[in-house]
């Protein structure tokens, strides 16, 4: 019974998350090996020029996450990543956490003020099969399809 309830809750969360997200985003599902429910904003891929870009990633958390200092359970997170293809590193610029009703529980902007150096803007290496790695693969498939 818990399994069926979990599946129904997951379907509800995914539908809610995608239907109530700002219309400026065009979410595309990432196929992850661990079957996490992750999407990225495909509309930002069209605007990428050069080796550095920012991209929003949306994740539905089943079961919900809990974090110290945040009241309530986190059912969805939206994170703006900064990616540097030349160094294959990334950083987190903005983070948003939402509850089951899509109400924002927490927001923080790491890029205010902007990091003064690339070492601070892109501190994390991109690991194989991570969401950022999968997005980079999608980017190269997209660019190859355009003949670039």
Coordinates of C-alpha atoms in Angstrom, one line a residue:
X1 CA 0.0 0.0 0.0
X2 CA 2.9 2.4 0.8
X3 CA 4.4 1.7 -2.6
X4 CA 1.2 2.6 -4.4
X5 CA 0.8 5.7 -2.3
X6 CA 4.4 6.6 -3.1
X7 CA 3.8 6.2 -6.8
X8 CA 0.6 8.3 -6.8
X9 CA 2.4 11.0 -4.7
X10 CA 5.3 11.0 -7.2
X11 CA 3.0 11.4 -10.2
X12 CA 1.2 14.2 -8.4
X13 CA 4.4 16.0 -7.5
X14 CA 5.8 15.7 -11.1
X15 CA 2.6 17.0 -12.6
X16 CA 2.4 19.9 -10.0
X17 CA 6.0 20.8 -10.4
X18 CA 5.9 21.0 -14.2
X19 CA 2.5 22.7 -14.4
X20 CA 3.2 25.5 -11.9
X21 CA 6.8 26.4 -12.9
X22 CA 7.2 29.8 -14.5
X23 CA 6.3 29.7 -18.2
X24 CA 9.7 31.2 -19.2
X25 CA 11.3 27.8 -18.7
X26 CA 11.0 24.9 -21.2
X27 CA 11.8 21.8 -19.2
X28 CA 13.2 18.7 -20.7
X29 CA 13.6 15.5 -18.7
X30 CA 17.1 14.1 -18.1
X31 CA 17.5 10.4 -18.3
X32 CA 19.5 9.5 -15.3
X33 CA 20.9 6.1 -14.3
X34 CA 19.5 6.3 -10.8
X35 CA 16.0 7.2 -12.1
X36 CA 15.9 10.6 -10.3
X37 CA 13.2 13.0 -11.5
X38 CA 15.3 15.8 -13.0
X39 CA 14.6 18.3 -15.8
X40 CA 16.7 21.1 -17.3
X41 CA 15.7 24.3 -19.0
X42 CA 16.3 23.5 -22.6
X43 CA 15.5 27.1 -23.7
X44 CA 18.9 28.2 -22.3
X45 CA 20.8 25.9 -24.6
X46 CA 19.8 28.0 -27.6
X47 CA 21.6 31.0 -26.1
X48 CA 24.9 29.3 -25.2
X49 CA 27.9 31.0 -26.8
X50 CA 31.4 30.1 -25.9
X51 CA 32.6 27.8 -23.0
X52 CA 30.6 29.3 -20.1
X53 CA 26.8 29.1 -19.5
X54 CA 24.2 29.1 -16.8
X55 CA 21.4 26.6 -16.7
X56 CA 18.4 25.9 -14.4
X57 CA 17.8 22.4 -13.2
X58 CA 14.6 21.2 -11.6
X59 CA 14.4 18.1 -9.4
X60 CA 11.5 16.4 -7.6
X61 CA 12.5 14.7 -4.4
X62 CA 10.8 11.5 -3.5
X63 CA 10.9 11.0 -0.6
X64 CA 11.0 14.7 0.3
X65 CA 14.2 16.2 1.7
X66 CA 14.6 17.9 5.0
X67 CA 17.3 20.5 5.7
X68 CA 18.3 22.2 8.9
X69 CA 17.0 25.7 9.1
X70 CA 14.2 25.1 6.6
X71 CA 10.7 24.6 7.9
X72 CA 8.8 21.9 6.1
X73 CA 9.7 19.2 3.7
X74 CA 11.4 19.9 0.4
X75 CA 9.5 18.3 -2.5
X76 CA 11.1 20.2 -5.3
X77 CA 14.4 22.1 -5.9
X78 CA 15.3 24.5 -8.6
X79 CA 19.1 25.3 -9.0
X80 CA 20.9 27.7 -11.3
X81 CA 24.2 26.2 -12.2
X82 CA 27.1 28.0 -13.8
X83 CA 29.1 25.7 -16.1
X84 CA 32.6 26.2 -17.6
X85 CA 33.2 23.7 -20.4
X86 CA 36.9 24.7 -20.8
X87 CA 37.7 23.5 -17.2
X88 CA 34.8 21.0 -16.9
X89 CA 33.8 22.6 -13.6
X90 CA 30.6 24.1 -12.3
X91 CA 29.2 26.2 -9.5
X92 CA 25.8 26.9 -7.9
X93 CA 24.5 30.4 -8.5
X94 CA 20.9 30.3 -7.2
X95 CA 18.8 27.8 -5.3
X96 CA 15.1 27.5 -4.6
X97 CA 13.3 24.9 -2.5
X98 CA 9.5 24.3 -2.7
X99 CA 7.0 22.4 -0.6
X100 CA 4.3 19.9 -1.8
X101 CA 2.0 22.8 -2.8
X102 CA 4.8 24.5 -4.8
X103 CA 5.2 27.3 -2.2
X104 CA 8.8 28.6 -2.0
X105 CA 10.3 27.5 1.3
X106 CA 13.8 28.9 0.8
X107 CA 15.8 30.9 -1.7
X108 CA 19.4 31.9 -1.8
X109 CA 21.5 33.7 -4.4
X110 CA 25.2 32.7 -4.3
X111 CA 26.0 35.1 -7.1
X112 CA 25.1 38.3 -5.2
X113 CA 27.6 39.8 -5.3
X114 CA 29.2 37.9 -8.3
X115 CA 32.1 35.7 -7.4
X116 CA 35.3 37.7 -8.1
X117 CA 37.2 34.8 -9.8
X118 CA 36.5 31.7 -12.0
X119 CA 37.9 29.5 -9.2
X120 CA 35.1 30.7 -6.9
X121 CA 32.4 30.7 -9.6
X122 CA 33.2 27.1 -10.8
X123 CA 34.6 25.3 -7.7
X124 CA 33.2 21.8 -8.4
X125 CA 34.4 19.2 -11.0
X126 CA 31.9 17.6 -13.3
X127 CA 31.6 13.9 -12.5
X128 CA 30.5 11.3 -15.0
X129 CA 26.7 10.6 -14.9
X130 CA 26.0 13.6 -12.7
X131 CA 23.1 15.9 -13.9
X132 CA 25.6 18.5 -15.2
X133 CA 27.5 15.8 -17.1
X134 CA 24.3 14.6 -18.7
X135 CA 23.3 18.2 -19.6
X136 CA 26.7 18.7 -21.2
X137 CA 26.1 15.6 -23.3
X138 CA 22.7 16.9 -24.3
X139 CA 24.3 20.2 -25.3
X140 CA 26.9 18.5 -27.6
X141 CA 24.1 16.4 -29.2
X142 CA 22.1 19.6 -29.8
X143 CA 25.1 21.5 -31.3
X144 CA 26.0 18.5 -33.4
X145 CA 22.4 18.4 -34.8
X146 CA 22.8 22.0 -35.8
X147 CA 26.0 21.2 -37.7
X148 CA 28.3 23.1 -35.4

